[in-house]
Tab-separated table of C-alpha atoms and ligand atoms in Angstrom:
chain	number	residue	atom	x	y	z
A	1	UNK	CA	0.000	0.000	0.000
A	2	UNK	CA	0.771	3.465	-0.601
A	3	UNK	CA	2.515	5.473	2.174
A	4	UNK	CA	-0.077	8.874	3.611
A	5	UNK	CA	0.841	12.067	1.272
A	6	UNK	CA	2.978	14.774	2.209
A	7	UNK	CA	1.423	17.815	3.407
A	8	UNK	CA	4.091	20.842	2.017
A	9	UNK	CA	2.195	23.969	3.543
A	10	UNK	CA	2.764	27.879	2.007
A	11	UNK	CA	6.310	28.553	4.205
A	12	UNK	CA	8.065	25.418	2.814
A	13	UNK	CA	6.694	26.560	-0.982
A	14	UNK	CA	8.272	29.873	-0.466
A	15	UNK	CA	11.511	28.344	1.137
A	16	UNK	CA	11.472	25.359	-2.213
A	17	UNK	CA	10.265	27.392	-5.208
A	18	UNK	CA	12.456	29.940	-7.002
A	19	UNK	CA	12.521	31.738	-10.428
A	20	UNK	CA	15.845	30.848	-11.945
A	21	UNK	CA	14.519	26.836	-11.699
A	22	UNK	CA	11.274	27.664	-12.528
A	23	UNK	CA	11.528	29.713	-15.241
A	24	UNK	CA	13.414	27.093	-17.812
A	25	UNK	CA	10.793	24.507	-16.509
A	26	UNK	CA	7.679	26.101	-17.180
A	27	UNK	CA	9.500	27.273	-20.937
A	28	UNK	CA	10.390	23.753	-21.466
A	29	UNK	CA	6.128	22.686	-20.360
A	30	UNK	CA	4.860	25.454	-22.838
A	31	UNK	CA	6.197	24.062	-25.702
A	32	UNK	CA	5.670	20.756	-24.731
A	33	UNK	CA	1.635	21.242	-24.191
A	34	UNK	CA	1.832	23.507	-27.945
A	35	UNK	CA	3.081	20.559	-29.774
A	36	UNK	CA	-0.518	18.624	-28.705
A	37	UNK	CA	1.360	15.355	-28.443
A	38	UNK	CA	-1.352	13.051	-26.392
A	39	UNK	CA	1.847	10.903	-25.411
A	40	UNK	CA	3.842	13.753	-23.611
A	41	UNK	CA	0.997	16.032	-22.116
A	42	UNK	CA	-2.977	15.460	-21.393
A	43	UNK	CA	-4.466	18.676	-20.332
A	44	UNK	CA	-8.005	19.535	-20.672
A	45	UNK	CA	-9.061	23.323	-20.668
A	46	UNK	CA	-10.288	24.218	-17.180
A	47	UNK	CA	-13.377	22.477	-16.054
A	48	UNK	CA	-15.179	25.531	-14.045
A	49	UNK	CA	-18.169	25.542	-11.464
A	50	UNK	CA	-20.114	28.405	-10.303
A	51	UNK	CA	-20.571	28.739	-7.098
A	52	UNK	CA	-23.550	31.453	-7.776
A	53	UNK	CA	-24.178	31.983	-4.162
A	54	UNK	CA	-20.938	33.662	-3.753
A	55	UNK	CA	-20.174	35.175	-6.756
A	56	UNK	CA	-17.165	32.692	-7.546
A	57	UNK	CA	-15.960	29.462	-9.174
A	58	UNK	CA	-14.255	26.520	-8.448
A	59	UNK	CA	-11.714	25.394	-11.333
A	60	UNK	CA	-10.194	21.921	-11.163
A	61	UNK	CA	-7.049	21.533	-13.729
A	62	UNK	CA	-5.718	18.208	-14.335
A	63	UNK	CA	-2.810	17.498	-16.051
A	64	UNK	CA	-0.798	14.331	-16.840
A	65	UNK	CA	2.775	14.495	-18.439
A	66	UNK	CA	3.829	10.830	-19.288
A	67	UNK	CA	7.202	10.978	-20.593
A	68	UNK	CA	7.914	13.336	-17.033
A	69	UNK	CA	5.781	10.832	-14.857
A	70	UNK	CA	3.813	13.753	-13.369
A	71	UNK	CA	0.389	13.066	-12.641
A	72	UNK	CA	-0.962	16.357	-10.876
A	73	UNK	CA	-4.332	18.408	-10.639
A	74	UNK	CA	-5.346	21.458	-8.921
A	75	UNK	CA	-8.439	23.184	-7.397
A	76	UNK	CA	-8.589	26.722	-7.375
A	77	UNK	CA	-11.717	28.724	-6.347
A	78	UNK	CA	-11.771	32.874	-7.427
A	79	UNK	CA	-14.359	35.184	-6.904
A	80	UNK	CA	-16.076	38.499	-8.010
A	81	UNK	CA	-14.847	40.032	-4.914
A	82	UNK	CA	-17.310	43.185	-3.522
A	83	UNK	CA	-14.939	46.367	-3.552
A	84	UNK	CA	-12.788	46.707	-0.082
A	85	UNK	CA	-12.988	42.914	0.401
A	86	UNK	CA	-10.642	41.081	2.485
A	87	UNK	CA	-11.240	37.926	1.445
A	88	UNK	CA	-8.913	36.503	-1.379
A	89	UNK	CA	-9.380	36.826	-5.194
A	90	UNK	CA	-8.419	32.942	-5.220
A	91	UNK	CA	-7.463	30.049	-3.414
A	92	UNK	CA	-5.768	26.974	-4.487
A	93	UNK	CA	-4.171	23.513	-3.577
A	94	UNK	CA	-2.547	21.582	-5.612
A	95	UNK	CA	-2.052	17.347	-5.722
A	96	UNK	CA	0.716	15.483	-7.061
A	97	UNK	CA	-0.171	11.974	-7.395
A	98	UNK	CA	1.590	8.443	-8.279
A	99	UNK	CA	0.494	7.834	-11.933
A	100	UNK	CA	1.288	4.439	-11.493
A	101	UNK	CA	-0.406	3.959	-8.391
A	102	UNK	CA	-2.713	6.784	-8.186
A	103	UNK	CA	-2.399	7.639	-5.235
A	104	UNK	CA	-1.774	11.112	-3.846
A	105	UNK	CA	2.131	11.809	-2.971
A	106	UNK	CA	1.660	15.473	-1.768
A	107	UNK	CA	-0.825	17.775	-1.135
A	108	UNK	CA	0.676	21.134	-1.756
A	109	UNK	CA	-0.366	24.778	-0.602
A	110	UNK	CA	-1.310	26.136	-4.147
A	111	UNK	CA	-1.327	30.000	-3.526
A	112	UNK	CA	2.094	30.525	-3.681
A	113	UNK	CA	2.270	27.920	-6.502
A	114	UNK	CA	0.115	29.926	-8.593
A	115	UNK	CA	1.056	33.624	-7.829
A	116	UNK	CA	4.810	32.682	-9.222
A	117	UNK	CA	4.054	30.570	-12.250
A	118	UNK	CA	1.750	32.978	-13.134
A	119	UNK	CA	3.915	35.927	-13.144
A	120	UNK	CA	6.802	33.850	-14.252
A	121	UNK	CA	4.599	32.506	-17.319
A	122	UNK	CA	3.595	36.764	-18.048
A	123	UNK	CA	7.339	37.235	-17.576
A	124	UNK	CA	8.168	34.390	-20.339
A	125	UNK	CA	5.962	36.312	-22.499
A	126	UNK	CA	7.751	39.124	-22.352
A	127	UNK	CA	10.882	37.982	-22.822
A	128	UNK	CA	9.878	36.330	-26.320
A	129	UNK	CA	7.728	39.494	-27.129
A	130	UNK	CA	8.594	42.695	-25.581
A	131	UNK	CA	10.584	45.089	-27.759
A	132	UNK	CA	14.409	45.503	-26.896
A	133	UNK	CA	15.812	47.771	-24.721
A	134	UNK	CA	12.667	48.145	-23.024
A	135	UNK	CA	12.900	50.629	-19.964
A	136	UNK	CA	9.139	51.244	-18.792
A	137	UNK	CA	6.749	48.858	-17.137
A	138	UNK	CA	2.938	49.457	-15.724
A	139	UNK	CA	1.426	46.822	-13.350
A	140	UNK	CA	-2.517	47.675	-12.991
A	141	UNK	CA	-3.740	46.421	-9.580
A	142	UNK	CA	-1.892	45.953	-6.747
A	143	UNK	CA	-2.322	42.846	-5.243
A	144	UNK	CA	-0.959	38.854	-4.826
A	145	UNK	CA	-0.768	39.006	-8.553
A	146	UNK	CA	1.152	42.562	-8.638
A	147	UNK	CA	3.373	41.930	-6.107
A	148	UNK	CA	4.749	38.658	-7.772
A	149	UNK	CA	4.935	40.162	-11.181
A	150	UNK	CA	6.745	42.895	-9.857
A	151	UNK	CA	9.193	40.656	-7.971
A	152	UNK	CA	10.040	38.390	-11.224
A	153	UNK	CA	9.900	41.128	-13.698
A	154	UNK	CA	12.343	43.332	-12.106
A	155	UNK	CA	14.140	40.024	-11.275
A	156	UNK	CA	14.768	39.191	-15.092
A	157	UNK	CA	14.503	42.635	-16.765
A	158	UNK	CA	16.750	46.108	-16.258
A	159	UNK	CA	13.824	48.097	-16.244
A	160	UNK	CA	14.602	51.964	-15.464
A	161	UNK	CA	11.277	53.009	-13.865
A	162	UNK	CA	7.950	50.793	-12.352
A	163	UNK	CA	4.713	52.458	-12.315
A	164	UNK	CA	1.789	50.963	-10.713
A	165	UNK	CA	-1.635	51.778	-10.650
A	166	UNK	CA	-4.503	51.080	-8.272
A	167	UNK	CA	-8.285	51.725	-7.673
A	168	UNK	CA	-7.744	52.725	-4.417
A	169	UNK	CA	-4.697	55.388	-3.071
A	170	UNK	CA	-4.545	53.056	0.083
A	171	UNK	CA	-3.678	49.507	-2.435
A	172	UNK	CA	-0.755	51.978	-4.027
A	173	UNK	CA	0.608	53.047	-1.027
A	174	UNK	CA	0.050	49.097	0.290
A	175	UNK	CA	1.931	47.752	-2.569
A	176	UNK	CA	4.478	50.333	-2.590
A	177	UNK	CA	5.752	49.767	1.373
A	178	UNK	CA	5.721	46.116	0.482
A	179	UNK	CA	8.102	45.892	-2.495
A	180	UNK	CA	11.773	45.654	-2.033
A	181	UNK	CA	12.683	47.815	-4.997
A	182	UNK	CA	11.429	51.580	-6.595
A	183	UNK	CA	7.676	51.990	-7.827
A	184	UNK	CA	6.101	55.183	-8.933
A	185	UNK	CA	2.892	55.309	-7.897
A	186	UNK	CA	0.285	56.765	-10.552
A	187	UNK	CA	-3.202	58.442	-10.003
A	188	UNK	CA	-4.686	57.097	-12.982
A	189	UNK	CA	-4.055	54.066	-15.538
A	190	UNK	CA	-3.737	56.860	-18.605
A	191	UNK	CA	-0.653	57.862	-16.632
A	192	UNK	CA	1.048	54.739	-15.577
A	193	UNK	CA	0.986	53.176	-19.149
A	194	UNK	CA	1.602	56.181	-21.347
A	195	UNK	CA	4.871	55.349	-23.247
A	196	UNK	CA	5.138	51.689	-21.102
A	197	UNK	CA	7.287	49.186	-22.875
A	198	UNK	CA	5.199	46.652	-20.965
A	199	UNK	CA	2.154	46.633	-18.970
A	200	UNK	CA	0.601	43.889	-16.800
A	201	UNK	CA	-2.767	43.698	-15.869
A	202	UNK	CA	-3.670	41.792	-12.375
A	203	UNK	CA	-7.048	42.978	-11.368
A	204	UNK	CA	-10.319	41.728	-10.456
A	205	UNK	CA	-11.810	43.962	-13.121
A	206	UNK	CA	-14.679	42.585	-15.469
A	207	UNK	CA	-14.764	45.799	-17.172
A	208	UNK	CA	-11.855	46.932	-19.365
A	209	UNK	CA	-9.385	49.214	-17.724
A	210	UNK	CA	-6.522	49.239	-19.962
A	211	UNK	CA	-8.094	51.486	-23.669
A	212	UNK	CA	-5.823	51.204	-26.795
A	213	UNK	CA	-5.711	54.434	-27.174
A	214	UNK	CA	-3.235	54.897	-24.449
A	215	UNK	CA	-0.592	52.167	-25.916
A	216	UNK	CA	2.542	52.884	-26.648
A	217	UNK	CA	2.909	51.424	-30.586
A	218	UNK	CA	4.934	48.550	-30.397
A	219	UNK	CA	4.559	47.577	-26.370
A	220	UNK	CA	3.938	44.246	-24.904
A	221	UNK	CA	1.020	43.480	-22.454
A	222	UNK	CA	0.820	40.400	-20.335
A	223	UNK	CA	-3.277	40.380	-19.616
A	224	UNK	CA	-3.456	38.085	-16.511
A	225	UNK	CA	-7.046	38.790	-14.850
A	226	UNK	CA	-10.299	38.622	-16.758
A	227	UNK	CA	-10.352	34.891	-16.775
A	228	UNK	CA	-14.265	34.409	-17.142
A	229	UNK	CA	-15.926	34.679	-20.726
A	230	UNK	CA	-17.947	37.328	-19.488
A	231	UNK	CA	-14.867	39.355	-18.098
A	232	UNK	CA	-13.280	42.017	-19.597
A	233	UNK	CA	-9.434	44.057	-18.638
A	234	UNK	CA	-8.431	45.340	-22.422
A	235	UNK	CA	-10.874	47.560	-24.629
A	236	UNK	CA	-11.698	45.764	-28.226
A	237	UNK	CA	-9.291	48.297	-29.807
A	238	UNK	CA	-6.292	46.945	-27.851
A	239	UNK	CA	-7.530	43.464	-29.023
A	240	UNK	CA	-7.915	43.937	-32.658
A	241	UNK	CA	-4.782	46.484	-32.978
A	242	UNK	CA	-2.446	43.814	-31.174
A	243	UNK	CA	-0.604	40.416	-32.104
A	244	UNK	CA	-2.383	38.159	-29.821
A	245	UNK	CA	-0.317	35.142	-27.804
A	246	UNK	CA	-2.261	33.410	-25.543
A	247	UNK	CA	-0.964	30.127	-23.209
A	248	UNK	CA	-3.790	27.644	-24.795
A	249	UNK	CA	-5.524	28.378	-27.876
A	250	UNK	CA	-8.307	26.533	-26.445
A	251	UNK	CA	-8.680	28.074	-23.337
A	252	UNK	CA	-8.757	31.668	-24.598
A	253	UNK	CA	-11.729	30.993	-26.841
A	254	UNK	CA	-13.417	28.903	-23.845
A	255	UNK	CA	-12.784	31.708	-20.952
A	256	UNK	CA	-10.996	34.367	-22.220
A	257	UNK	CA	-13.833	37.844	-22.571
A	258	UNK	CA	-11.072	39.878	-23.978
A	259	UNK	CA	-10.883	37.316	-26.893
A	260	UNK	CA	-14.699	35.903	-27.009
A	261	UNK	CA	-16.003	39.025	-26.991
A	262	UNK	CA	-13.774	41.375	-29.101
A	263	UNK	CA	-13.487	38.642	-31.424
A	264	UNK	CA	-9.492	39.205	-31.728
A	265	UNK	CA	-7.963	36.308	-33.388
A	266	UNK	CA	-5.221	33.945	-31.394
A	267	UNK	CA	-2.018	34.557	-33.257
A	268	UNK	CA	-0.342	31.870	-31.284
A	269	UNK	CA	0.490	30.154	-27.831
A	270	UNK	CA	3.738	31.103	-25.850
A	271	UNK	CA	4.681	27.619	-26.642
A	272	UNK	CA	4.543	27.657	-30.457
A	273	UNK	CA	6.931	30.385	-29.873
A	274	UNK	CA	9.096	28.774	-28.041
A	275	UNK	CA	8.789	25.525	-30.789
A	276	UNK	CA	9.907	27.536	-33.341
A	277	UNK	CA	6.583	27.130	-35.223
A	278	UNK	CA	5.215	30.474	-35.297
A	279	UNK	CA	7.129	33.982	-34.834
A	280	UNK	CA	7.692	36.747	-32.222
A	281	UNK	CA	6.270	39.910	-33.386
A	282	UNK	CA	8.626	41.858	-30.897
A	283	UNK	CA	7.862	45.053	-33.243
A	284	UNK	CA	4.369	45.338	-32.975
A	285	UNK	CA	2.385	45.802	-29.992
A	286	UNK	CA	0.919	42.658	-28.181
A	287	UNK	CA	-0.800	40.846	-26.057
A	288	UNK	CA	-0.128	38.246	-24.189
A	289	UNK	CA	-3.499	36.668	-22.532
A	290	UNK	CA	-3.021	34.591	-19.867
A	291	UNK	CA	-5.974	32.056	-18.582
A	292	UNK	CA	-3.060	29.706	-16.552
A	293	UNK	CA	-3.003	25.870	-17.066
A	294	UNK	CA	-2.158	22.499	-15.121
A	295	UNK	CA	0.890	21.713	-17.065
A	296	UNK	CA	2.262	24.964	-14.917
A	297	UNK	CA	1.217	24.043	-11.551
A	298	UNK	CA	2.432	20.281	-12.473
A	299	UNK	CA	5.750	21.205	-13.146
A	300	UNK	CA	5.923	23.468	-10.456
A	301	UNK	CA	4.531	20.983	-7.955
A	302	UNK	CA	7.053	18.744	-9.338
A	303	UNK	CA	9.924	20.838	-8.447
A	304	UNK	CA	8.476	21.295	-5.312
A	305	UNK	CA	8.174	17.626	-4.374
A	306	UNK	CA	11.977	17.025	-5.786
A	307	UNK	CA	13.397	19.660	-3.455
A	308	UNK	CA	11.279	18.877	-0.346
A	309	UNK	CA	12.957	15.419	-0.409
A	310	UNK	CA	16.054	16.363	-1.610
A	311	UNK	CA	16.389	18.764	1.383
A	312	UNK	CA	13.981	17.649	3.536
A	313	UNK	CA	11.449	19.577	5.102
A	314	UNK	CA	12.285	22.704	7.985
A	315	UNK	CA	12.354	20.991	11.576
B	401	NAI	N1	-4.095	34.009	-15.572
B	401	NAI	C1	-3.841	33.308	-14.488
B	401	NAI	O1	-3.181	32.289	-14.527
B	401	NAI	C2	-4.352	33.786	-13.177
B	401	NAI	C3	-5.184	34.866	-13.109
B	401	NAI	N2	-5.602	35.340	-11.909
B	401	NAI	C4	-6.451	36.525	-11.920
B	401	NAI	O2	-5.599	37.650	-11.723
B	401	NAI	C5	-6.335	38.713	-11.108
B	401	NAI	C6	-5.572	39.232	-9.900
B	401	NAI	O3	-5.465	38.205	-8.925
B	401	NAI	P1	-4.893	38.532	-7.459
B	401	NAI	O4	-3.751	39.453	-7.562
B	401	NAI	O5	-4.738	37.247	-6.776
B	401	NAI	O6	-6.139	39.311	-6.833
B	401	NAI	P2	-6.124	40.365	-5.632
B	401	NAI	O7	-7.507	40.404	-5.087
B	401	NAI	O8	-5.004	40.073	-4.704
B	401	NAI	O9	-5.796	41.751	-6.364
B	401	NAI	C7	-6.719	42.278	-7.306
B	401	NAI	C8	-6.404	43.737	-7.619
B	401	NAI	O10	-7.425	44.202	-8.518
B	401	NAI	C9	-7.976	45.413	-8.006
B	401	NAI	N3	-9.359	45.513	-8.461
B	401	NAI	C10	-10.451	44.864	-7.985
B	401	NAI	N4	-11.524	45.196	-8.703
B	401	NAI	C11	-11.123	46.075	-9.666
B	401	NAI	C12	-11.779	46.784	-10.685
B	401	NAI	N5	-13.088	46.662	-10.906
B	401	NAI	N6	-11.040	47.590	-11.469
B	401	NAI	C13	-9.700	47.715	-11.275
B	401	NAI	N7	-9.025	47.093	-10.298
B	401	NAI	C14	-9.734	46.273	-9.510
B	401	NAI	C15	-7.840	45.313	-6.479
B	401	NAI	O11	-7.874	46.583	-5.894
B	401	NAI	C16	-6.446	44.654	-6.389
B	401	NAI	O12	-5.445	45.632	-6.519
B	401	NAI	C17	-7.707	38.126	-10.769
B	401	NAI	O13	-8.597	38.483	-11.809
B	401	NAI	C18	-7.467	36.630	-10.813
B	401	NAI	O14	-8.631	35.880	-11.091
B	401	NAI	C19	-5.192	34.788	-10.724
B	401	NAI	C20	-4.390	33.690	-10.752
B	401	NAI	C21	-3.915	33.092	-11.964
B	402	LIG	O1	-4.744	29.286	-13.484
B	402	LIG	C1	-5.183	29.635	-12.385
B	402	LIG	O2	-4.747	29.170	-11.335
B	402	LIG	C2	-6.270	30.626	-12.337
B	402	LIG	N1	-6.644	31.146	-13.438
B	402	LIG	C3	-7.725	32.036	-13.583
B	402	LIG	C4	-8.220	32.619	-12.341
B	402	LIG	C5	-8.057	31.811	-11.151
B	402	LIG	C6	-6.819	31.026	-11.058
């Protein structure tokens, strides 16, 4: 019989996971999932609930990598929070199991899992699409999302000046005591991405907030909220004017409101960038629009589990 799974709580994640070995991973996951070989990854688009009462969902994201041996899924609820809510946008855990077996190996705290793959996966994009030399980035919203794009981006780019932007003077001055670097804090979203190189978007927003009209020609934008077909962070001119990446094909037509309902072509995934089979349009402006999939919080979960018994868990 199997042995009782590993519980590997939020401190031990934080302690395990790091960007410079989960960067090349996730790259190396991307273009595996984009070359739709049934042998090397299964991974259905998002299988959603809604949980009316509460204004939320509950997403389960299963994912099986053969060739890797990783046999992983993840829950993750988010929510329509009310304005000045305390309670988080989401919450997730995420299960490694024995694919031979099937049984669970390690139950692992999935917030921090899923604040840095995002933001690393948004800061893959930009390194395949962003223009050289870029110098100016714009984070919209200011919370778990921010704060890990900020961290990752700043990690892997020289950018000369930060700007972020939030609803709320309070979330700016929040987010600006909390990072370890320099932010400029901006009053409105006109003025934190005027002449940005690149611009992420982490809000809660199911109205756009982010208007073509204020894009610098030739920027990139990595559009991580708005994950509900319904949902909205970028105005239909940003959509039709830009190249449009997305991580799965698939799941941007299935969830993405940005693409349903400005009817903006996919251009490509991250991953057939990373193949080789379809180009970087570093010149023009895009978008990159993020939806997040299981074959990230498999490989990250992965890593996780290597490390935690490689080094053993804190006493
Ligand atoms: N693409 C992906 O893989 C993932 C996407 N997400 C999405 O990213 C977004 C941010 O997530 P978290 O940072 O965890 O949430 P959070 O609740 O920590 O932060 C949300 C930010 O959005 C702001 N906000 C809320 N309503 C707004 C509105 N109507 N207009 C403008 N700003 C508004 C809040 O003030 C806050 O600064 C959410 O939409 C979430 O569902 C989250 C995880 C993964
Ligand atoms: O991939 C994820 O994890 C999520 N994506 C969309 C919003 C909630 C979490």
């Amino acid at each position: 019989m199997a042995g009782r799974p590993v519980i590997i709580w939020k401190q031990e994640v934080q302690r395990l996971l790091r960007y410079g070995e989960l960067v090349p991973r996730l790259e190396d996951a991307l273009g595996k999932f984009s070359r739709r070989d049934s042998a090397e990854v299964i991974q259905p688009v998002r299988c959603t609930v809604p949980l009316q009462k509460h204004h939320g969902f509950l997403g389960s994201m299963p994912t099986y990598m053969e060739n890797d041996g990783v046999l992983c899924t993840k829950l993750v609820c988010f929510y329509q929070r009310e304005a000045g809510s305390t309670l988080p946008a989401t919450q997730a855990t995420v299960m490694l199991l024995d694919p031979e077996v099937g049984n669970v190996k390690a139950v692992i705290d999935g917030d921090e899992i899923t604040g840095m793959r995002t933001a690393a996966v948004s800061a893959i994009s930009a390194k395949l699409l962003m223009c050289p030399g870029a110098e100016v980035l714009a984070i919209l919203g200011t919370g778990q999302q921010a704060l890990t794009h900020y961290n990752v981006f700043t990690d892997m780019f020289p950018f000369k000046e930060v700007r972020v932007w939030s609803r709320t003077r309070q979330g700016v001055e929040r987010f600006c005591r909390s990072v370890s670097g320099p932010v400029t804090a901006c009053v409105s979203v006109e003025e934190a991405v005027r002449g940005a190189d690149a611009i992420v978007t982490v809000t809660r927003s199911t109205e756009p907030v982010l208007f073509g009209r204020w894009v610098k020609p030739g920027a990139h934008v990595a559009a991580v909220g708005a994950c509900r077909p319904d949902w909205r962070e970028l105005d239909d001119v940003l959509m039709k004017e830009a190249v449009v990446y997305s991580d799965s094909r698939e799941g941007a037509m299935t969830e993405s409101g940005d693409v349903i309902l400005s009817g903006a072509e996919v251009f490509a995934e991250l991953g057939d960038v990373i193949n080789g089979t379809k180009p970087a349009h570093r010149e023009k402006t895009t978008v990159f629009k993020s939806l997040g999939m299981g074959v990230e919080d498999a490989v990250s979960a992965k890593l996780i589990f290597d490390q935690w018994k490689a080094k053993g868990s804190r006493p």
